[in-house]
Coordinates of C-alpha atoms in Angstrom, one line a residue:
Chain A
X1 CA 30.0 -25.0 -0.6
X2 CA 33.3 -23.6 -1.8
X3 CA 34.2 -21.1 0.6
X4 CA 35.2 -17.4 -1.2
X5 CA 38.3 -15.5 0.6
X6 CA 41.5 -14.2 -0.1
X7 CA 43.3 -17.7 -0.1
X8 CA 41.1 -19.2 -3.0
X9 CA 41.0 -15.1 -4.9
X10 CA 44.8 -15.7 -5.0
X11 CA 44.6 -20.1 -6.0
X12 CA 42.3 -19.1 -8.1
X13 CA 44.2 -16.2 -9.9
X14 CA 47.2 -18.0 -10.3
X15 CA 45.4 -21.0 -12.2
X16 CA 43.7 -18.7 -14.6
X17 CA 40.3 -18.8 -12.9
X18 CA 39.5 -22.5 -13.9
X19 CA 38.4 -23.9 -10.6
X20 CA 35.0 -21.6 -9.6
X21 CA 31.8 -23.6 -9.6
X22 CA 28.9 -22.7 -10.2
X23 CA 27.0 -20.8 -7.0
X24 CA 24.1 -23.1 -7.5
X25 CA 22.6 -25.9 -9.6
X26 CA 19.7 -25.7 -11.9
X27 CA 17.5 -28.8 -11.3
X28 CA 14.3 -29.6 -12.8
X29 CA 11.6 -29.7 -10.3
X30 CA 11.4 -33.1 -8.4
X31 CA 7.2 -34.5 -8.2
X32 CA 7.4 -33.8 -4.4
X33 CA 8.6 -31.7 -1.8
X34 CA 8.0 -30.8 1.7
X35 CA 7.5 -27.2 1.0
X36 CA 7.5 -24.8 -1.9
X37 CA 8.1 -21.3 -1.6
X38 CA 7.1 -19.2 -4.6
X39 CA 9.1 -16.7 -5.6
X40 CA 12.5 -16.5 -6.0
X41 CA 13.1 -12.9 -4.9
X42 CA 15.1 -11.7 -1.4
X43 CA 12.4 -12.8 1.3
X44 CA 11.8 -16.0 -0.6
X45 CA 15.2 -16.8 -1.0
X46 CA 15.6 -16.2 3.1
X47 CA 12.9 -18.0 3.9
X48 CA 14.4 -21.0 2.3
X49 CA 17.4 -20.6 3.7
X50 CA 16.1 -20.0 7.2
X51 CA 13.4 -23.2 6.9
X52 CA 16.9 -25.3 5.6
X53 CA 19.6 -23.9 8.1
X54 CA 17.2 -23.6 11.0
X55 CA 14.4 -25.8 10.8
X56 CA 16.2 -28.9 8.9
X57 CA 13.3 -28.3 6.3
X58 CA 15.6 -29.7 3.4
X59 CA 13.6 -31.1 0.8
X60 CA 12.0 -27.9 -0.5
X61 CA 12.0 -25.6 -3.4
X62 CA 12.1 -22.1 -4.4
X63 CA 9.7 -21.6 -7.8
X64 CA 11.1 -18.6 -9.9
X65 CA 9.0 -17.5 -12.5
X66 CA 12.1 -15.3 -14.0
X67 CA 15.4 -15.4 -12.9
X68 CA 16.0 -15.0 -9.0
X69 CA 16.4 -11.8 -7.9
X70 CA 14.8 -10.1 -10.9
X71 CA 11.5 -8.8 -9.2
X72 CA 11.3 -6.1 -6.6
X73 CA 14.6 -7.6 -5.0
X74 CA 16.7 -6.1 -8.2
X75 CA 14.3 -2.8 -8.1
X76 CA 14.5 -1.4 -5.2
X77 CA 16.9 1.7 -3.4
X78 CA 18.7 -1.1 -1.2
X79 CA 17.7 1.5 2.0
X80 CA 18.2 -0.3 5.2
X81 CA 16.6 1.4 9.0
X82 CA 14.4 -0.1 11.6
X83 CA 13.5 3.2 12.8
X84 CA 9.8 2.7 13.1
X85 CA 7.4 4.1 15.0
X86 CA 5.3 1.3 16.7
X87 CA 6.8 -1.6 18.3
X88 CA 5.4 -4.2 16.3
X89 CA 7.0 -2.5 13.2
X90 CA 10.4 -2.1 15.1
X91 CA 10.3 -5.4 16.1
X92 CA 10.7 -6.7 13.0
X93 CA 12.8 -4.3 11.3
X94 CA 15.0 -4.5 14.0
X95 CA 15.3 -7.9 14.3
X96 CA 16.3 -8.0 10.2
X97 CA 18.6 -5.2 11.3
X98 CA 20.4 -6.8 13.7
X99 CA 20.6 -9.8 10.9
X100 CA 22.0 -7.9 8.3
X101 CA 25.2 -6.5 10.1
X102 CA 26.2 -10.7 10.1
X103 CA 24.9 -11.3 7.2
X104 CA 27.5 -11.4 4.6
X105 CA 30.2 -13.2 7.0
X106 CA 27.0 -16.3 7.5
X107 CA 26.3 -16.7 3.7
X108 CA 30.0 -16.2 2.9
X109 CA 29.2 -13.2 0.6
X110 CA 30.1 -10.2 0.4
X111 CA 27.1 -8.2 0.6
X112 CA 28.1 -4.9 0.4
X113 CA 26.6 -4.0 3.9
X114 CA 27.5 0.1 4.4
X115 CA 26.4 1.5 8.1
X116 CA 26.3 4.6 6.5
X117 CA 23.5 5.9 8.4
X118 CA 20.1 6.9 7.5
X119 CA 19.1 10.6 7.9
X120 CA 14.7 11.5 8.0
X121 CA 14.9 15.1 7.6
X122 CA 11.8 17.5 9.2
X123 CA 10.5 20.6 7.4
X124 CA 7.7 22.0 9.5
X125 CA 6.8 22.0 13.3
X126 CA 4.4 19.2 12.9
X127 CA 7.3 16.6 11.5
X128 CA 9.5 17.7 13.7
X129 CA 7.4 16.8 16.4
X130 CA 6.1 13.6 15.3
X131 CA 9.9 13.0 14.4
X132 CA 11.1 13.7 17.9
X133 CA 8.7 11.8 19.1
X134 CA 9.5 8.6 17.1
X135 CA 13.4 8.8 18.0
X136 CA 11.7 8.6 21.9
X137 CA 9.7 5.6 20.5
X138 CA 12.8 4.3 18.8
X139 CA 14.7 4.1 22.0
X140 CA 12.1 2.6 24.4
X141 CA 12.3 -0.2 21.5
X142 CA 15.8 -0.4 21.6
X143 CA 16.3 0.8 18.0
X144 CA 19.3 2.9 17.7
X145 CA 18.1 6.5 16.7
X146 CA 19.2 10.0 17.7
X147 CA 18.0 13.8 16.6
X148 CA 20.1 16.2 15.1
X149 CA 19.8 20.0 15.1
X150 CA 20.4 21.5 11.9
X151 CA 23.6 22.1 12.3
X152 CA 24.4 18.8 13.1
X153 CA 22.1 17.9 9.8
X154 CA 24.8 19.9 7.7
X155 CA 28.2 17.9 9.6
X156 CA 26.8 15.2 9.4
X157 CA 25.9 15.4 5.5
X158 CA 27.1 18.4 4.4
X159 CA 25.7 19.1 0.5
X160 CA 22.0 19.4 2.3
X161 CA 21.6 23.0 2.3
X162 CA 20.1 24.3 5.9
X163 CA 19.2 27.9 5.0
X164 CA 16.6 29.3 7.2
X165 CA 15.3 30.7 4.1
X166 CA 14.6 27.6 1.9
X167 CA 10.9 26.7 0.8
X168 CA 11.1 23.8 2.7
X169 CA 13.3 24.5 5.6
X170 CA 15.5 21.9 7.5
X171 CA 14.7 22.0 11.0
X172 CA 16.0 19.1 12.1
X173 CA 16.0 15.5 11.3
X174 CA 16.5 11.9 12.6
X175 CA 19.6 9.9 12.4
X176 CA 19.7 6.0 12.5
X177 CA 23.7 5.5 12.7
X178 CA 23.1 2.0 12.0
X179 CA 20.9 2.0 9.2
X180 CA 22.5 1.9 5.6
X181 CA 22.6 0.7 2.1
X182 CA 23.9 -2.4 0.4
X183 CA 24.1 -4.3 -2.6
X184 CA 20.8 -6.3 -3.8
X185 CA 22.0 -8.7 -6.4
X186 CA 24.9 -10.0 -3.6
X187 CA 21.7 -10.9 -1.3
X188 CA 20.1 -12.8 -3.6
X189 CA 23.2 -14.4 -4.9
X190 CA 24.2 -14.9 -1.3
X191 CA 20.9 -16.5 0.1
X192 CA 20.8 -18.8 -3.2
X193 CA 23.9 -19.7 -3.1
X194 CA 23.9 -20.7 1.4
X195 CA 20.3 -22.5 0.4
X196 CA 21.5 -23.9 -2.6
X197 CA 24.7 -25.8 -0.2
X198 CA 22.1 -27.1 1.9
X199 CA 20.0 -28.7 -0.5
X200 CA 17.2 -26.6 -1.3
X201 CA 16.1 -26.7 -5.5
X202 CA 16.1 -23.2 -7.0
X203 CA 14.2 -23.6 -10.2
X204 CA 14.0 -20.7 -12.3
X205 CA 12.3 -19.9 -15.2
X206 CA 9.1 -22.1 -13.8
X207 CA 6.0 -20.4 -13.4
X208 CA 3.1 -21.4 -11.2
X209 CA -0.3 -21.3 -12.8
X210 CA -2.4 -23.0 -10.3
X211 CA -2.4 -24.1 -6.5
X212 CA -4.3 -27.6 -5.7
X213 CA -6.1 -27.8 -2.5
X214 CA -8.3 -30.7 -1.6
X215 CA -10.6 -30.2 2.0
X216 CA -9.5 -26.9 3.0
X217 CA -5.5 -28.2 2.3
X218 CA -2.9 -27.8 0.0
X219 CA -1.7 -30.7 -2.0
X220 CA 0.4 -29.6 -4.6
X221 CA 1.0 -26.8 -7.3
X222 CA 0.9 -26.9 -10.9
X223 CA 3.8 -24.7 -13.1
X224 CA 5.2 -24.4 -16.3
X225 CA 7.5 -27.8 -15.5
X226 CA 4.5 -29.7 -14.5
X227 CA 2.7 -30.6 -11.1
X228 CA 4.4 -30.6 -7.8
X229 CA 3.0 -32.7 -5.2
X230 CA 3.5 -30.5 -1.6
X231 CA 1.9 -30.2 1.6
X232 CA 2.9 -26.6 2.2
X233 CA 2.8 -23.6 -0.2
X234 CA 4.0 -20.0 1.3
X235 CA 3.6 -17.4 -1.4
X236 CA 6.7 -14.7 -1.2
X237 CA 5.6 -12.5 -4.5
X238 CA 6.1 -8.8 -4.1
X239 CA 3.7 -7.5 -6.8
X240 CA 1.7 -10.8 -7.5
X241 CA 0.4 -11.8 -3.9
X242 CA -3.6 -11.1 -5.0
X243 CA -2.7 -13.0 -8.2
X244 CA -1.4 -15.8 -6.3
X245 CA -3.9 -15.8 -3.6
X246 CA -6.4 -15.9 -5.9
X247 CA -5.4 -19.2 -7.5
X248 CA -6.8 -20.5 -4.0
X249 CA -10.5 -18.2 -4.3
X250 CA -8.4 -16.0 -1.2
X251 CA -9.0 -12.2 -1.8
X252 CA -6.5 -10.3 0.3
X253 CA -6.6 -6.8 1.4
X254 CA -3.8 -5.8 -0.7
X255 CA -3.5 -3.6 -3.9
X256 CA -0.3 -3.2 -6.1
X257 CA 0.9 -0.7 -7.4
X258 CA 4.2 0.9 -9.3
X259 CA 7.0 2.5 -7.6
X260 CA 9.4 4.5 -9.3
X261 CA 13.4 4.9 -8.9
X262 CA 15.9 6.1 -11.0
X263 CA 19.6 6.1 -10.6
X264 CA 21.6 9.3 -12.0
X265 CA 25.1 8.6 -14.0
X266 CA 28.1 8.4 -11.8
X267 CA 30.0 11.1 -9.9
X268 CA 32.6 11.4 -7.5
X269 CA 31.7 10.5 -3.5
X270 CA 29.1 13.3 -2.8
X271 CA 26.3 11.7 -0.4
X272 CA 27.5 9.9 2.8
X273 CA 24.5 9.0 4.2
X274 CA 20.7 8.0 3.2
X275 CA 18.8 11.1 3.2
X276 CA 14.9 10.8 3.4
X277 CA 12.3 13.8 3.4
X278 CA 8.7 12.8 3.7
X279 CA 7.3 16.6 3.4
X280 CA 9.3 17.2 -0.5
X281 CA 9.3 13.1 -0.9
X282 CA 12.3 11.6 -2.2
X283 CA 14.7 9.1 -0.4
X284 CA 18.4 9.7 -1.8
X285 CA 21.9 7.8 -1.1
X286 CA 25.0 7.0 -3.6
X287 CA 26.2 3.7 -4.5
X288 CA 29.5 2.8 -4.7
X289 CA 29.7 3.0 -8.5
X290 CA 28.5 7.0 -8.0
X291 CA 25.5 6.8 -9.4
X292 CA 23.0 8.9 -7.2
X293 CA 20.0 6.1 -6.3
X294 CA 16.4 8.3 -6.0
X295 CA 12.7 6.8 -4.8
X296 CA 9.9 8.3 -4.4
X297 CA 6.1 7.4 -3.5
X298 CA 3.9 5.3 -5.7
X299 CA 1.8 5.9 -8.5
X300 CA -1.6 6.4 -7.0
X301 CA -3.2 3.5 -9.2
X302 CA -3.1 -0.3 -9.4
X303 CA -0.9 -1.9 -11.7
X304 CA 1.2 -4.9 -12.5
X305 CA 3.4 -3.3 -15.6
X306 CA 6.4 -2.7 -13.8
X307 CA 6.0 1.2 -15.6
X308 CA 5.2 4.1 -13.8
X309 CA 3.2 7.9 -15.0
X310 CA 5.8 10.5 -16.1
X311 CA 4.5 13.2 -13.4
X312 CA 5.7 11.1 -10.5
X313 CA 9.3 10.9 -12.3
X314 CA 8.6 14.8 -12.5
X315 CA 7.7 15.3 -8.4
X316 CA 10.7 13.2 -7.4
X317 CA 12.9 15.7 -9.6
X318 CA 11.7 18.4 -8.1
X319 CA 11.8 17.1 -5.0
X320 CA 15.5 16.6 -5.0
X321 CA 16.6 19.3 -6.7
X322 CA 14.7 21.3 -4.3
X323 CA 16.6 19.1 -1.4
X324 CA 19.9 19.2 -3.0
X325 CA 20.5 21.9 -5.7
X326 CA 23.3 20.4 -7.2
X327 CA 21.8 18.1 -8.6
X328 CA 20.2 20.1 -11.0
X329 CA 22.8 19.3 -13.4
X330 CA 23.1 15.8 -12.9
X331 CA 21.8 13.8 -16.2
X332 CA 20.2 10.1 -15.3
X333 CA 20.9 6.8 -16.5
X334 CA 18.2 4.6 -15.6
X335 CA 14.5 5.1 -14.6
X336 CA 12.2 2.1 -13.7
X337 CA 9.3 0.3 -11.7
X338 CA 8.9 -2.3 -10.0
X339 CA 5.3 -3.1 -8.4
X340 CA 4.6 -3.2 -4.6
X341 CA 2.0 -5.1 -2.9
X342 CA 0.2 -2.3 -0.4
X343 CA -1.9 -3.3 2.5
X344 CA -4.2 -0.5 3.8
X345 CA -2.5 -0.2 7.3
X346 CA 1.4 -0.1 4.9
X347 CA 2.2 -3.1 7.2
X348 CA 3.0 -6.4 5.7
X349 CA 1.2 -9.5 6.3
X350 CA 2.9 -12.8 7.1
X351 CA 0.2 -14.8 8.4
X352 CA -1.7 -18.3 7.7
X353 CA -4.7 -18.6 5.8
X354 CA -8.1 -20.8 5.8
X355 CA -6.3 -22.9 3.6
X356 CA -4.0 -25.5 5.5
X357 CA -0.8 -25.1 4.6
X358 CA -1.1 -22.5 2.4
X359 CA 1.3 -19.3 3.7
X360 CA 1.6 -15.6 2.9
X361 CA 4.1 -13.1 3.3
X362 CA 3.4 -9.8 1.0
X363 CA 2.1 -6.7 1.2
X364 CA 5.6 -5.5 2.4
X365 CA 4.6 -2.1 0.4
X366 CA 7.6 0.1 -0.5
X367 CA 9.8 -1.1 1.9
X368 CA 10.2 -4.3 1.6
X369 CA 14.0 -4.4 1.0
X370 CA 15.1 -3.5 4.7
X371 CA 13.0 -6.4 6.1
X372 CA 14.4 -9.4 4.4
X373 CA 16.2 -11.3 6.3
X374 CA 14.3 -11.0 9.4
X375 CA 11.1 -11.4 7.3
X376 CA 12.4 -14.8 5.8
X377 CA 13.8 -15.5 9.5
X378 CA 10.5 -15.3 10.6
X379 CA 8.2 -16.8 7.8
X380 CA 10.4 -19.7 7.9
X381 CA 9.8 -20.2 11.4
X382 CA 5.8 -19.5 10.6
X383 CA 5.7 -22.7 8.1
X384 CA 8.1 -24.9 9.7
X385 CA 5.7 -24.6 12.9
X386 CA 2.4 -23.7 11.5
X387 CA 2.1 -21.2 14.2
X388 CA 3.4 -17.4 13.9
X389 CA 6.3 -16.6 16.6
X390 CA 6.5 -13.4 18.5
X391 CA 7.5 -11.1 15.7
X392 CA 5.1 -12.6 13.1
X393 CA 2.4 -12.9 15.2
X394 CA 1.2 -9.2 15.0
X395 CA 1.1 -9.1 11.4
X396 CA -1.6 -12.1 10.6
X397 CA -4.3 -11.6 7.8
X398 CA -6.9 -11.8 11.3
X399 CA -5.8 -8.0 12.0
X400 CA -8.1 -6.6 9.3
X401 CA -11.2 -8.4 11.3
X402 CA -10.1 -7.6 14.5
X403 CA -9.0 -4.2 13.7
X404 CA -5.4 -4.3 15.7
X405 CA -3.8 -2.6 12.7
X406 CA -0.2 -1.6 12.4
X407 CA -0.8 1.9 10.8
X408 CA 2.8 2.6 9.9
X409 CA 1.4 4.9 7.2
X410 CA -0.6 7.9 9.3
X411 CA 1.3 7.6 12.5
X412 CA 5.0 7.8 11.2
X413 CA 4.6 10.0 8.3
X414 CA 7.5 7.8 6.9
X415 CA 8.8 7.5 3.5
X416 CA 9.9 3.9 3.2
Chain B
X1 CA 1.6 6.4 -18.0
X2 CA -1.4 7.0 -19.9
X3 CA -4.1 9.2 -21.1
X4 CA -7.7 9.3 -19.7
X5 CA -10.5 10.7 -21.8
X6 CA -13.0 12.3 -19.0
X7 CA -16.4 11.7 -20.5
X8 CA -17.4 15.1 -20.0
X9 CA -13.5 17.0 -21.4
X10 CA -12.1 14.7 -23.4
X11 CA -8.2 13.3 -23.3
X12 CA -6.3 14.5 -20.3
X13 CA -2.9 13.4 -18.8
X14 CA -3.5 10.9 -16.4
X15 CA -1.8 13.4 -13.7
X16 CA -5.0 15.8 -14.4
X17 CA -6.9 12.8 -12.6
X18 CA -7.1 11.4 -8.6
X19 CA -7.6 7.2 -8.6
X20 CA -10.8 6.4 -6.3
X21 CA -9.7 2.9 -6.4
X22 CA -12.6 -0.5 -6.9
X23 CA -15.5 0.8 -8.5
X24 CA -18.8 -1.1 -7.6
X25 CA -18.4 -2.0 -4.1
X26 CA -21.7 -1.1 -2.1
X27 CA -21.9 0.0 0.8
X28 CA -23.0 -2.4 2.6
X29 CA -27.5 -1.3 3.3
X30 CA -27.9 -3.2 6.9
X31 CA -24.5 -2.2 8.5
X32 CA -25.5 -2.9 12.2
X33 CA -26.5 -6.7 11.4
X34 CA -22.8 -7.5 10.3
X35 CA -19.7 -9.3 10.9
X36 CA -16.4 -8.4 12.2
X37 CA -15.4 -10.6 8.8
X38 CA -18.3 -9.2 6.5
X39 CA -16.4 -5.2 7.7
X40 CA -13.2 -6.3 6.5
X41 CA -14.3 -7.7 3.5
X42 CA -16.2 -4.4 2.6
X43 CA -13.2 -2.2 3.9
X44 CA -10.2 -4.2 3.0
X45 CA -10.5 -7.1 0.9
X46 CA -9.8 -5.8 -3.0
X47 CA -9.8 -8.6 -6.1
X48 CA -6.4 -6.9 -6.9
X49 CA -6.2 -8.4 -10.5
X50 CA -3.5 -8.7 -12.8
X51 CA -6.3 -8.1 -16.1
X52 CA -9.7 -5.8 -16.3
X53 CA -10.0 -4.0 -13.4
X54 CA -13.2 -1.3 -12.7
X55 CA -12.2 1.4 -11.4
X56 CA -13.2 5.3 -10.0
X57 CA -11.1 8.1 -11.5
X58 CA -11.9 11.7 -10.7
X59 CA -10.9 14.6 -13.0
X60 CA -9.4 16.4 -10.0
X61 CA -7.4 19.6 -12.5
X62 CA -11.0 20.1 -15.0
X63 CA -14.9 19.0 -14.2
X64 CA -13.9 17.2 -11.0
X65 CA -16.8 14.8 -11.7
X66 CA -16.3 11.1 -11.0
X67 CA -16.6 8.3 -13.8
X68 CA -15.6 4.5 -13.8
X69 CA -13.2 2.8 -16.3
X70 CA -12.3 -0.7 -17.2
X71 CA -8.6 -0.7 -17.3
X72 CA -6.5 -4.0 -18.4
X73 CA -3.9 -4.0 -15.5
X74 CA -1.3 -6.1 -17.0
X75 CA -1.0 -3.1 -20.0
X76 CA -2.6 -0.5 -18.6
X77 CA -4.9 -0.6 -21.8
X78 CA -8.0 1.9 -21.0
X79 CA -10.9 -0.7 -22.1
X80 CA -14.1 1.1 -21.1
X81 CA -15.3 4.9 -19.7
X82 CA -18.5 5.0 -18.3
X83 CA -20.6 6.8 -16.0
X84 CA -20.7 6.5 -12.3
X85 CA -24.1 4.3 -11.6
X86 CA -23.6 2.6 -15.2
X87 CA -22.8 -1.1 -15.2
X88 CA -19.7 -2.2 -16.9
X89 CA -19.6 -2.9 -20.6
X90 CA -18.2 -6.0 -22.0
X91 CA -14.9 -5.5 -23.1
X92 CA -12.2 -7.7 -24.5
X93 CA -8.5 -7.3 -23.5
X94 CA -5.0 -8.9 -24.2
X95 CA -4.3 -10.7 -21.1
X96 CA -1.6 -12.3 -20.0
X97 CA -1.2 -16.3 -21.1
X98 CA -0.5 -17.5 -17.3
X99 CA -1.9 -15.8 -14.2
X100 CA 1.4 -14.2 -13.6
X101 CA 2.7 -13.9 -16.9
X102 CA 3.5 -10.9 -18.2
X103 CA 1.9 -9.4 -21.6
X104 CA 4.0 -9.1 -24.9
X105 CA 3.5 -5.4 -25.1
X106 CA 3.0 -3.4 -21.8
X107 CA 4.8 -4.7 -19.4
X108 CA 8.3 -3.5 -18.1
X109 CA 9.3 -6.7 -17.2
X110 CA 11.9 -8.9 -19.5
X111 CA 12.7 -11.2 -16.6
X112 CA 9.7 -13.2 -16.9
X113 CA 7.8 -12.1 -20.1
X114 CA 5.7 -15.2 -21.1
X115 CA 4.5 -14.8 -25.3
X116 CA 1.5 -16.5 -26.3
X117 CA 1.6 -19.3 -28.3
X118 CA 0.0 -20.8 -30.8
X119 CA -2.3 -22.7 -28.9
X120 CA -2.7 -20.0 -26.0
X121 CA -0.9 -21.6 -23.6
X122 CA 2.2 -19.2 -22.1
X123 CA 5.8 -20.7 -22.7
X124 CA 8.5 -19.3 -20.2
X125 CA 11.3 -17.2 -22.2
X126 CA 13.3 -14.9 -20.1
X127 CA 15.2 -12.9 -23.2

């Protein structure tokens, strides 16, 4: 892999830019591999990495049906915290946490990581006590998190307005110094590029149509560039997972649905921090081009057309102009969807199935983003093995039978 | 993104309406007899489908009656409205070529739009 740096900006500057190749190759798919991961999006991408770099799982692919990258991985608001409630959740949000502060020196790319720090703001008693008390929950976990009074809230990010006399009132809110932002596409590129160097085929534009089992197993897939012979499928598709599973007769206890953000055009440095409010609903940060980056909740209903309902666009409006009143006059770029994959307890699922070999990690819901490289870290780990690790291990398809649900959703009261 | 037409007020903004998700799922009649497995199946497990999906809708802001609807979830095409305790009409819809394709019109999705062809099988064209 041709390293990136200073020394070959400079080489490479001086002989008019003629010596960069390509970040990875674009084979056709081989008739066999050891394992094929489907999708070609962030966690898929990591997992492929992870079963290559730590595993020596080589001779695999990753099966794009677009481009890689241009799923949920290029729609989301790039919000990174671990500051969950439960300690299954913060497990593995921490673990991808602590993973994304090395990231971009391991892949070689720059990744854009920003520590900027993630602020969950309180309006009413009730937050602010379930807020408190998930900062308490944060620590005996080890997560980095602290509370801030309101006027802490305002040093700390001054253009949120603390006025006693707002509709919704600041009265406090949560600060996760560590979490941050950073730059989507640069993952991606990053992971493809670090898999790509140690041998793993990306094939894009390939799209499986059908999953072969014989016996309870997996034996191979069938796409767009023919059949693929393969003892081990694991299925990474934010916002196809019930589309895939079903190609095996699984039915999953997941439902997609669209999620909305929106970028506004670009101004100067205005927001240091992510600011989240779960009571008026909008997550807010600034990228480094300017533009003000805005999510929301879902649209209530199931969907796969990457389009969300015009009165969701008009709550998360409201919403932040409410939060920040400058805004007001901001005009906006960009609005679009993406689909998320939503289990019923808004925990993912990264778990076996009754078919051997066949893998799932989805239903990652609307905050998927923050998770994946300790998701891939860990699915990786699940399919070289064939047994969940630690981390994994509480989020198996067998907690919907058993009942041991991680209800991120109620307890938290967290916008992801 | 769409308009429902309540079968009792006619065409309403789809914000007039609350989503009561799977239509047609019984509850099960001899709930002491079952499973762990058989629970999760009747609480959790969804068919999810990319394609006609029944569904409950409520008209929360007018008659705040239920009704069920057959919506094609790869357009979000509104197929059917029918009463709740009505069985589902057939209906035809423009589905996608491949499982995970995504339809001509419909989708937001350029990355990995797959057009029909001729002989109905989908062709991979990112644009």
């Amino acid at each position: 892999m041709q390293r990136y740096g200073i020394l070959s900006l400079i080489r490479e500057g001086l002989r008019g830019h003629t010596g960069w190749e390509p970040a990875w190759r674009f084979p056709e798919p081989k008739p066999r591999y050891d394992a094929v991961i489907i999708g070609g999006g962030g966690h898929g991408l990591a997992t492929a990495y992870y079963l290559a770099k730590e595993h020596g799982l080589t001779d695999i692919a990753v099966i794009e049906k677009g481009w890689i990258g241009g799923g949920n991985a290029g729609r989301n608001t790039t919000i990174i915290r671990s500051n969950y409630l439960y300690d299954e959740s913060a497990a593995i949000y921490d673990h991808a946490l602590q993973l994304w502060k090395t990231l971009g020196r391991e892949l070689d790319f720059n990744i854009m990581m920003s520590h900027r720090g993630v602020l969950n703001l309180a309006h009413d008693e009730g937050e602010l006590r379930q807020l408190k008390r998930r900062v308490e929950a944060n620590r005996l976990n080890g997560v980095d998190a602290e509370w801030l009074e309101p006027e802490d809230v305002k040093a700390f990010c001054p253009p949120i307005s603390i006025s006693p006399t707002l509709r919704y009132p600041v009265l406090g809110a949560t600060l996760q110094r560590s979490g941050g932002t950073n730059r989507h596409d640069a993952v991606v590129w990053g992971y493809a590029r670090a898999a790509d160097a140690l041998g793993v085929d990306i094939i894009q534009q390939c799209e499986v149509t059908n999953i072969l089992s014989e016996g309870g197993a997996v034996t191979g897939i069938e796409t767009t560039k023919g059949t693929i012979a393969t003892p081990k499928v694991a299925s990474v598709t934010a916002g196809h997972t019930s589309v895939i599973a079903a190609m095996l007769g699984l039915k999953l206890p997941i439902e997609s649905h669209p999620l909305q953000a929106m970028v506004s055009e670009p101004i100067k440095p205005v927001m240091p921090c992510v600011v989240m409010s779960s009571a008026v609903h909008v997550y807010v940060s600034q990228s480094d081009k300017g533009e003000l980056v805005i999510g929301a909740g879902i649209d209530p209903h199931l969907s796969y057309t990457q389009r969300g309902s015009f009165d969701i666009v008009e709550h998360q409006m409201a919403a932040m102009v409410e939060l920040l009143p400058f805004t007001s006059r901001l005009r906006f770029m960009r609005q679009w969807g993406g689909i998320v994959d939503v289990c019923p307890d808004a925990s993912p699922v990264i778990s076996k199935t009754r078919i051997k070999g066949f893998y799932v990690n989805g239903g990652w819901g609307t905050g998927g983003w923050k998770a994946t490289p300790g998701s891939g870290h860990v699915f990786a780990d699940l399919i070289a093995n064939d047994e969940p690790n630690a981390i994994a291990a509480p989020f198996a398809l067998e907690r919907f039978v058993s009942g041991a649900l991680v209800a991120e959703h109620g307890a938290a009261a967290v916008a992801h | 993104m769409f308009l429902i037409r309540c079968p009792w007020c006619g065409e309403r903004d789809v914000s007039d309406f609350s989503y009561g998700g799977e239509a047609h799922i019984a509850r099960p009649a001899d709930s002491d007899a079952m499973s762990d497995s058989a629970w999760a199946d009747y609480v959790f497990l969804r068919t999810n489908p990319k394609g006609v999906h029944a569904e409950r809708w409520n008209h929360q802001a007018g008659c705040r009656r239920w009704f069920n609807m057959l919506r094609n979830t790869a357009t979000d095409d509104i197929l059917a409205v029918y009463k709740m305790g009505e069985t589902p009409p057939q209906v035809s819809a423009n589905l996608p070529a491949t499982p995970s394709g995504e339809a001509a019109i419909g989708s937001g999705n350029d990355a990995a739009k797959v057009m029909t062809t001729e002989e109905g099988r989908g062709e991979g064209g990112g644009k």
